[in-house]
Tab-separated table of C-alpha atoms in Angstrom:
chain	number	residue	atom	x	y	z
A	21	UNK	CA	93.490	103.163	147.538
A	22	UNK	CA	92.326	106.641	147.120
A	23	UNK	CA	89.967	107.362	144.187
A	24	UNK	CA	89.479	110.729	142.919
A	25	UNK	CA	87.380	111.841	139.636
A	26	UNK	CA	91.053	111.907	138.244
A	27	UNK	CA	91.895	108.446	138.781
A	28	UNK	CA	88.392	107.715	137.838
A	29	UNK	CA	88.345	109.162	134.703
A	30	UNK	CA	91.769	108.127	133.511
A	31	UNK	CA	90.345	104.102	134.521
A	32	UNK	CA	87.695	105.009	132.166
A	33	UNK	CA	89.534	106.594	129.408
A	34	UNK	CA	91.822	103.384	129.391
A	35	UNK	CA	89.023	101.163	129.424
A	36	UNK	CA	87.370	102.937	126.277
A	37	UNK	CA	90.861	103.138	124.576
A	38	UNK	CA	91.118	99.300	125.146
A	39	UNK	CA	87.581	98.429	124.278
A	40	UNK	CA	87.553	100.467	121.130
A	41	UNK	CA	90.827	98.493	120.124
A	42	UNK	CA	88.578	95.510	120.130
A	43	UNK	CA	86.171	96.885	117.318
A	44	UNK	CA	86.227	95.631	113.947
A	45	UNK	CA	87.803	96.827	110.898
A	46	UNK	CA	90.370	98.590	112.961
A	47	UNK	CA	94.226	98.011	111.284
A	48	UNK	CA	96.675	96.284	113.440
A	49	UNK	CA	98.722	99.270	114.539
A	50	UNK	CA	95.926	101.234	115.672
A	51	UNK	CA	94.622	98.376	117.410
A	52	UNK	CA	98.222	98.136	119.028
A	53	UNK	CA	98.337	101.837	120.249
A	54	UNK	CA	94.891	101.720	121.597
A	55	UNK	CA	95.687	98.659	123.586
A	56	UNK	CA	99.047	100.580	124.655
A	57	UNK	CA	97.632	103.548	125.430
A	58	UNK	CA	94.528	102.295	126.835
A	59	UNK	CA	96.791	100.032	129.277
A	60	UNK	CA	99.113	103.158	130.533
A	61	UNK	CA	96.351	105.179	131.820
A	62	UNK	CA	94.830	101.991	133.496
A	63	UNK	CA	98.255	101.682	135.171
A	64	UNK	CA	98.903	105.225	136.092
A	65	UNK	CA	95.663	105.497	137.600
A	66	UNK	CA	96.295	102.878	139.678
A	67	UNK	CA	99.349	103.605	140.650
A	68	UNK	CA	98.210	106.890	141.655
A	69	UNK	CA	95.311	105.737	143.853
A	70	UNK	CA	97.920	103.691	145.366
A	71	UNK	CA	99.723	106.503	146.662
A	72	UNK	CA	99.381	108.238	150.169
A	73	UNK	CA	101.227	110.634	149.734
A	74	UNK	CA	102.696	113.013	147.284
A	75	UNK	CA	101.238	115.469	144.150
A	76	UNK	CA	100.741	114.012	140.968
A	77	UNK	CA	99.914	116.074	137.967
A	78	UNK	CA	96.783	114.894	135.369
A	79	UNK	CA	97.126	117.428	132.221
A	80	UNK	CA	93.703	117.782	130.869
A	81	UNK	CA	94.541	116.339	127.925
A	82	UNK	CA	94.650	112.690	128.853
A	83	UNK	CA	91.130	113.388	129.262
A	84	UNK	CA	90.583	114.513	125.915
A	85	UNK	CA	92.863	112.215	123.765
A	86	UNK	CA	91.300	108.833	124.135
A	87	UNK	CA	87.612	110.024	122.895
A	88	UNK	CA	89.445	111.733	119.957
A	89	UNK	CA	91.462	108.889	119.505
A	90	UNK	CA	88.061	106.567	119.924
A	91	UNK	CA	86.496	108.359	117.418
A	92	UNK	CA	89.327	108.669	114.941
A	93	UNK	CA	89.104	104.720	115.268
A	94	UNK	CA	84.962	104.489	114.775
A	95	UNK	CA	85.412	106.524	111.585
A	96	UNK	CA	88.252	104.593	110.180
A	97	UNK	CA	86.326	101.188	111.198
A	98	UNK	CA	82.860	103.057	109.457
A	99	UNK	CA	84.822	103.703	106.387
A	100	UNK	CA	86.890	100.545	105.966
A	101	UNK	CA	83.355	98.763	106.449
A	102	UNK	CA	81.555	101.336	103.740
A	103	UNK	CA	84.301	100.486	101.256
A	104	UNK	CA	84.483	96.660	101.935
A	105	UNK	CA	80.171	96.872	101.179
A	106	UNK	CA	81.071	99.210	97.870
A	107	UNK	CA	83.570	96.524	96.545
A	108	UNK	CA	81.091	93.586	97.526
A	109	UNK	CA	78.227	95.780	95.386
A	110	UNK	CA	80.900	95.917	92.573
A	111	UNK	CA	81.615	92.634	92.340
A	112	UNK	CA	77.886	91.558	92.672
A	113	UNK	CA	77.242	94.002	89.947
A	114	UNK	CA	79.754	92.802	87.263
């Protein structure tokens, strides 16, 4: 296998996509495209450091997408959990 920082970095932007799918309070579907997503660029970066020969093409953005996508599911988690509290409150309350 050959390991460059590309194949390196798209392992660990799969492996964040996947782990983040794993965090509470996310909905099924986006638990589903994480774990999608998360599992192509595990693939394609090992297929590529499987390769001897050959140039294959890593756009930037796969770089960028799963922390955006990480975060957009830590926020959605944070505020599914704040509102879940804040009907708990309420119904303590009444």
């Amino acid at each position: 296998m050959n390991w460059s920082a590309y194949e390196v970095f798209s392992l660990i932007s799969g492996v964040v996509m996947v782990g983040v799918a794993f965090a509470p309070k996310v909905k099924a579907s986006e638990r589903f495209w994480a774990v999608v997503s998360g599992a192509f660029l595990i693939g394609y970066a090992i297929y590529v450091a499987n390769q001897t020969s050959g140039t294959f093409y890593f756009p930037w953005i796969i770089f960028v997408i799963p922390f955006v996508a990480a975060g957009y599911l830590v926020v959605q988690a944070v505020s599914r959990s704040r509102e879940s509290d804040d009907r708990q409150n309420d119904d303590q309350a009444s």
